[in-house]
């Protein structure tokens, strides 16, 4: 039974470019949450998708957008990349939007470097 | 004030030592609390949920004090393999707020 899978594992982009990161939830899960973890910091909540809609959003600018597909997989898009967007991007899935109360299991993440 | 604050660390301890981490939270609406372990350049992995009644798993004990708004993690008889960063997290409604993490190095 595959857990949460993310792609790509590593990515290098130039300032101003756009990037798309992908996440496939664990089998049986229908909710995907995205987190950004900068070096030396804890993960910060970006947003959560359920039933193909953004249900909750953290304190991130509109440059960060997402999408959820009918098969529950999700994409995170970041436009106009800044150097400060360099981070580990983590995806977590759950069964229902409130199930984070049981603790999330994260995918192995995508390490984005903006140069 | 950050919503979740942890001991700054790093903690450097000898094998066999007992080490305690504390974490305070400011959002009284937080309903669930967790400790995560994160190895270098890896994703955080759920270590334990934290309950008011206390939660023990082998050498690890977690405790929640809602009145004082802090959670703790105690590691007894520390092993070299316990070296990692420990993150506390609290949340409600499905999203978690993490502390910055405390780095633990266990030395022989």
mmCIF file of C-alpha atoms in Angstrom:
data_model
loop_
_atom_site.group_PDB
_atom_site.id
_atom_site.type_symbol
_atom_site.label_atom_id
_atom_site.label_comp_id
_atom_site.label_asym_id
_atom_site.label_seq_id
_atom_site.Cartn_x
_atom_site.Cartn_y
_atom_site.Cartn_z
ATOM 1 C CA UNK A 1 0.000 0.000 0.000
ATOM 2 C CA UNK A 2 1.738 3.142 -1.224
ATOM 3 C CA UNK A 3 1.941 6.019 1.168
ATOM 4 C CA UNK A 4 1.975 9.651 0.143
ATOM 5 C CA UNK A 5 4.111 10.138 -2.943
ATOM 6 C CA UNK A 6 5.529 13.411 -4.183
ATOM 7 C CA UNK A 7 7.300 14.418 -7.357
ATOM 8 C CA UNK A 8 9.801 15.560 -8.266
ATOM 9 C CA UNK A 9 12.150 14.945 -5.344
ATOM 10 C CA UNK A 10 14.441 17.831 -6.209
ATOM 11 C CA UNK A 11 14.031 20.873 -8.412
ATOM 12 C CA UNK A 12 16.135 23.903 -9.275
ATOM 13 C CA UNK A 13 14.412 26.959 -10.704
ATOM 14 C CA UNK A 14 15.376 30.526 -11.539
ATOM 15 C CA UNK A 15 13.840 33.574 -9.910
ATOM 16 C CA UNK A 16 10.658 34.646 -11.671
ATOM 17 C CA UNK A 17 9.888 31.204 -13.029
ATOM 18 C CA UNK A 18 6.866 29.103 -12.192
ATOM 19 C CA UNK A 19 6.893 25.625 -10.652
ATOM 20 C CA UNK A 20 4.402 22.799 -10.223
ATOM 21 C CA UNK A 21 4.775 20.159 -7.547
ATOM 22 C CA UNK A 22 2.690 17.001 -7.404
ATOM 23 C CA UNK A 23 1.288 14.808 -4.672
ATOM 24 C CA UNK A 24 -0.564 11.510 -4.706
ATOM 25 C CA UNK A 25 -2.344 10.766 -1.439
ATOM 26 C CA UNK A 26 -2.249 7.515 0.427
ATOM 27 C CA UNK A 27 -4.776 4.993 -0.832
ATOM 28 C CA UNK A 28 -8.176 5.667 0.726
ATOM 29 C CA UNK A 29 -7.379 9.296 1.563
ATOM 30 C CA UNK A 30 -9.313 12.141 -0.038
ATOM 31 C CA UNK A 31 -7.762 15.249 1.517
ATOM 32 C CA UNK A 32 -4.384 16.770 0.726
ATOM 33 C CA UNK A 33 -2.543 19.410 2.732
ATOM 34 C CA UNK A 34 0.599 21.244 1.655
ATOM 35 C CA UNK A 35 3.330 22.588 3.908
ATOM 36 C CA UNK A 36 6.481 24.622 3.298
ATOM 37 C CA UNK A 37 9.547 23.984 5.441
ATOM 38 C CA UNK A 38 12.366 26.485 5.116
ATOM 39 C CA UNK A 39 15.804 25.569 6.431
ATOM 40 C CA UNK A 40 15.898 25.647 10.225
ATOM 41 C CA UNK A 41 12.154 26.159 10.547
ATOM 42 C CA UNK A 42 9.179 23.953 11.218
ATOM 43 C CA UNK A 43 6.711 23.187 8.437
ATOM 44 C CA UNK A 44 4.224 25.982 7.704
ATOM 45 C CA UNK A 45 0.707 25.249 6.481
ATOM 46 C CA UNK A 46 0.032 26.492 2.941
ATOM 47 C CA UNK A 47 -3.421 25.118 2.148
ATOM 48 C CA UNK A 48 -5.676 22.088 2.209
ATOM 49 C CA UNK A 49 -7.757 20.571 -0.584
ATOM 50 C CA UNK A 50 -10.862 18.475 -0.193
ATOM 51 C CA UNK A 51 -13.494 17.644 -2.805
ATOM 52 C CA UNK A 52 -11.407 19.536 -5.363
ATOM 53 C CA UNK A 53 -11.724 22.802 -3.460
ATOM 54 C CA UNK A 54 -9.349 24.788 -1.275
ATOM 55 C CA UNK A 55 -10.802 24.396 2.228
ATOM 56 C CA UNK A 56 -8.263 26.178 4.390
ATOM 57 C CA UNK A 57 -5.366 28.470 3.653
ATOM 58 C CA UNK A 58 -2.393 29.592 5.664
ATOM 59 C CA UNK A 59 -0.616 32.922 5.462
ATOM 60 C CA UNK A 60 0.808 32.572 1.960
ATOM 61 C CA UNK A 61 0.483 34.999 -0.963
ATOM 62 C CA UNK A 62 -1.649 34.378 -4.020
ATOM 63 C CA UNK A 63 1.477 33.299 -5.905
ATOM 64 C CA UNK A 64 0.832 29.961 -4.207
ATOM 65 C CA UNK A 65 -2.087 28.136 -5.729
ATOM 66 C CA UNK A 66 -3.224 24.590 -5.939
ATOM 67 C CA UNK A 67 -5.525 22.116 -7.487
ATOM 68 C CA UNK A 68 -7.037 18.784 -6.594
ATOM 69 C CA UNK A 69 -8.081 16.272 -9.214
ATOM 70 C CA UNK A 70 -10.994 13.809 -9.151
ATOM 71 C CA UNK A 71 -8.572 11.023 -8.204
ATOM 72 C CA UNK A 72 -7.630 13.099 -5.102
ATOM 73 C CA UNK A 73 -4.102 13.841 -6.280
ATOM 74 C CA UNK A 74 -3.015 17.435 -5.968
ATOM 75 C CA UNK A 75 -0.691 20.027 -7.428
ATOM 76 C CA UNK A 76 0.966 23.003 -5.803
ATOM 77 C CA UNK A 77 1.837 25.858 -8.150
ATOM 78 C CA UNK A 78 4.115 28.742 -7.286
ATOM 79 C CA UNK A 79 4.385 31.687 -9.667
ATOM 80 C CA UNK A 80 7.040 34.397 -9.878
ATOM 81 C CA UNK A 81 9.487 32.439 -7.745
ATOM 82 C CA UNK A 82 11.547 34.290 -5.169
ATOM 83 C CA UNK A 83 14.786 33.184 -3.564
ATOM 84 C CA UNK A 84 12.832 32.891 -0.308
ATOM 85 C CA UNK A 85 10.634 30.193 -1.824
ATOM 86 C CA UNK A 86 13.558 27.783 -1.557
ATOM 87 C CA UNK A 87 12.350 25.128 0.865
ATOM 88 C CA UNK A 88 11.206 21.572 1.340
ATOM 89 C CA UNK A 89 7.578 21.291 0.222
ATOM 90 C CA UNK A 90 5.675 18.590 2.055
ATOM 91 C CA UNK A 91 2.383 16.988 1.220
ATOM 92 C CA UNK A 92 0.188 15.165 3.720
ATOM 93 C CA UNK A 93 -3.004 13.264 3.102
ATOM 94 C CA UNK A 94 -5.876 12.309 5.341
ATOM 95 C CA UNK A 95 -9.318 10.825 5.218
ATOM 96 C CA UNK A 96 -11.469 13.930 5.510
ATOM 97 C CA UNK A 97 -10.419 17.536 6.150
ATOM 98 C CA UNK A 98 -10.615 17.355 9.929
ATOM 99 C CA UNK A 99 -8.581 14.204 10.360
ATOM 100 C CA UNK A 100 -5.343 16.011 10.989
ATOM 101 C CA UNK A 101 -6.293 15.558 14.592
ATOM 102 C CA UNK A 102 -4.842 12.081 14.320
ATOM 103 C CA UNK A 103 -1.507 13.361 13.078
ATOM 104 C CA UNK A 104 -0.438 13.554 9.502
ATOM 105 C CA UNK A 105 1.845 11.268 7.574
ATOM 106 C CA UNK A 106 3.952 13.305 5.205
ATOM 107 C CA UNK A 107 5.352 12.404 1.832
ATOM 108 C CA UNK A 108 9.101 12.586 1.452
ATOM 109 C CA UNK A 109 8.827 16.084 0.038
ATOM 110 C CA UNK A 110 10.101 18.099 -2.904
ATOM 111 C CA UNK A 111 13.221 20.141 -2.275
ATOM 112 C CA UNK A 112 12.950 23.343 -4.307
ATOM 113 C CA UNK A 113 15.968 25.552 -4.806
ATOM 114 C CA UNK A 114 15.467 28.963 -6.403
ATOM 115 C CA UNK A 115 18.623 30.566 -7.817
ATOM 116 C CA UNK B 1 4.641 35.775 19.950
ATOM 117 C CA UNK B 2 4.769 32.654 17.809
ATOM 118 C CA UNK B 3 1.867 30.242 18.205
ATOM 119 C CA UNK B 4 4.137 27.312 19.032
ATOM 120 C CA UNK B 5 7.519 27.810 20.684
ATOM 121 C CA UNK B 6 10.139 25.224 21.506
ATOM 122 C CA UNK B 7 13.353 25.083 23.473
ATOM 123 C CA UNK B 8 16.006 26.488 21.135
ATOM 124 C CA UNK B 9 18.522 23.677 21.547
ATOM 125 C CA UNK B 10 20.691 22.108 20.359
ATOM 126 C CA UNK B 11 20.803 19.466 23.064
ATOM 127 C CA UNK B 12 24.039 17.483 23.208
ATOM 128 C CA UNK B 13 23.739 14.533 25.581
ATOM 129 C CA UNK B 14 25.686 11.326 26.272
ATOM 130 C CA UNK B 15 24.206 7.941 25.523
ATOM 131 C CA UNK B 16 21.953 6.768 28.303
ATOM 132 C CA UNK B 17 20.961 10.261 29.393
ATOM 133 C CA UNK B 18 17.404 11.391 29.959
ATOM 134 C CA UNK B 19 16.433 14.426 27.938
ATOM 135 C CA UNK B 20 13.296 16.550 28.085
ATOM 136 C CA UNK B 21 11.838 18.863 25.479
ATOM 137 C CA UNK B 22 9.202 21.447 26.212
ATOM 138 C CA UNK B 23 6.926 23.308 23.895
ATOM 139 C CA UNK B 24 4.432 26.088 24.634
ATOM 140 C CA UNK B 25 1.446 27.055 22.552
ATOM 141 C CA UNK B 26 -0.589 30.227 22.535
ATOM 142 C CA UNK B 27 -3.756 29.175 20.702
ATOM 143 C CA UNK B 28 -6.105 27.767 23.313
ATOM 144 C CA UNK B 29 -8.342 26.530 20.488
ATOM 145 C CA UNK B 30 -5.732 23.933 19.566
ATOM 146 C CA UNK B 31 -7.278 20.542 20.112
ATOM 147 C CA UNK B 32 -4.618 18.048 19.148
ATOM 148 C CA UNK B 33 -0.925 17.893 19.831
ATOM 149 C CA UNK B 34 1.883 15.814 18.452
ATOM 150 C CA UNK B 35 5.605 15.239 18.519
ATOM 151 C CA UNK B 36 7.365 14.605 15.244
ATOM 152 C CA UNK B 37 10.898 13.420 14.615
ATOM 153 C CA UNK B 38 12.815 14.707 11.610
ATOM 154 C CA UNK B 39 16.111 13.310 10.388
ATOM 155 C CA UNK B 40 18.448 15.497 8.352
ATOM 156 C CA UNK B 41 16.970 16.313 4.924
ATOM 157 C CA UNK B 42 14.023 13.961 5.456
ATOM 158 C CA UNK B 43 10.340 14.523 6.070
ATOM 159 C CA UNK B 44 8.974 14.785 9.634
ATOM 160 C CA UNK B 45 7.654 11.497 10.950
ATOM 161 C CA UNK B 46 4.938 11.251 13.557
ATOM 162 C CA UNK B 47 6.475 10.116 16.836
ATOM 163 C CA UNK B 48 3.609 10.410 19.302
ATOM 164 C CA UNK B 49 0.265 11.974 19.913
ATOM 165 C CA UNK B 50 0.045 13.915 23.154
ATOM 166 C CA UNK B 51 -2.809 13.554 25.632
ATOM 167 C CA UNK B 52 -3.628 15.221 28.947
ATOM 168 C CA UNK B 53 -3.433 11.844 30.596
ATOM 169 C CA UNK B 54 0.075 11.322 29.307
ATOM 170 C CA UNK B 55 1.232 8.955 26.638
ATOM 171 C CA UNK B 56 4.102 6.501 26.931
ATOM 172 C CA UNK B 57 5.741 4.458 24.196
ATOM 173 C CA UNK B 58 8.789 2.580 25.371
ATOM 174 C CA UNK B 59 11.471 5.109 26.273
ATOM 175 C CA UNK B 60 9.321 8.043 25.164
ATOM 176 C CA UNK B 61 6.740 9.846 27.302
ATOM 177 C CA UNK B 62 4.640 12.784 26.137
ATOM 178 C CA UNK B 63 2.486 14.999 28.308
ATOM 179 C CA UNK B 64 0.011 17.804 27.708
ATOM 180 C CA UNK B 65 -0.780 20.492 30.270
ATOM 181 C CA UNK B 66 -3.743 22.473 28.959
ATOM 182 C CA UNK B 67 -3.870 24.848 31.929
ATOM 183 C CA UNK B 68 -0.288 25.981 31.336
ATOM 184 C CA UNK B 69 -0.481 25.449 27.581
ATOM 185 C CA UNK B 70 2.625 23.370 27.203
ATOM 186 C CA UNK B 71 3.523 19.927 25.985
ATOM 187 C CA UNK B 72 6.580 17.917 26.830
ATOM 188 C CA UNK B 73 8.532 14.956 25.519
ATOM 189 C CA UNK B 74 10.804 12.887 27.717
ATOM 190 C CA UNK B 75 13.318 10.467 26.252
ATOM 191 C CA UNK B 76 14.875 8.018 28.692
ATOM 192 C CA UNK B 77 18.070 6.006 28.150
ATOM 193 C CA UNK B 78 18.846 7.939 24.972
ATOM 194 C CA UNK B 79 20.445 6.088 22.067
ATOM 195 C CA UNK B 80 22.714 7.300 19.310
ATOM 196 C CA UNK B 81 19.819 6.665 16.924
ATOM 197 C CA UNK B 82 17.683 9.218 18.780
ATOM 198 C CA UNK B 83 19.796 11.993 17.241
ATOM 199 C CA UNK B 84 17.379 14.061 15.159
ATOM 200 C CA UNK B 85 15.297 17.221 15.287
ATOM 201 C CA UNK B 86 12.126 16.995 17.367
ATOM 202 C CA UNK B 87 9.169 19.117 16.345
ATOM 203 C CA UNK B 88 6.068 19.777 18.388
ATOM 204 C CA UNK B 89 2.817 20.564 16.637
ATOM 205 C CA UNK B 90 -0.645 21.631 17.638
ATOM 206 C CA UNK B 91 -3.721 22.048 15.589
ATOM 207 C CA UNK B 92 -7.402 22.080 15.056
ATOM 208 C CA UNK B 93 -9.708 21.741 12.097
ATOM 209 C CA UNK B 94 -7.174 19.719 10.222
ATOM 210 C CA UNK B 95 -4.127 21.939 9.953
ATOM 211 C CA UNK B 96 -1.075 21.771 12.178
ATOM 212 C CA UNK B 97 1.123 24.558 13.509
ATOM 213 C CA UNK B 98 4.680 23.455 14.134
ATOM 214 C CA UNK B 99 7.421 24.743 16.339
ATOM 215 C CA UNK B 100 10.864 25.373 14.865
ATOM 216 C CA UNK B 101 12.181 22.136 16.239
ATOM 217 C CA UNK B 102 14.899 21.240 18.693
ATOM 218 C CA UNK B 103 17.984 19.391 17.530
ATOM 219 C CA UNK B 104 19.168 16.502 19.674
ATOM 220 C CA UNK B 105 22.643 15.005 19.345
ATOM 221 C CA UNK B 106 23.358 11.887 21.369
ATOM 222 C CA UNK B 107 27.092 11.228 21.724
ATOM 223 C CA UNK B 108 28.839 7.964 22.596
#
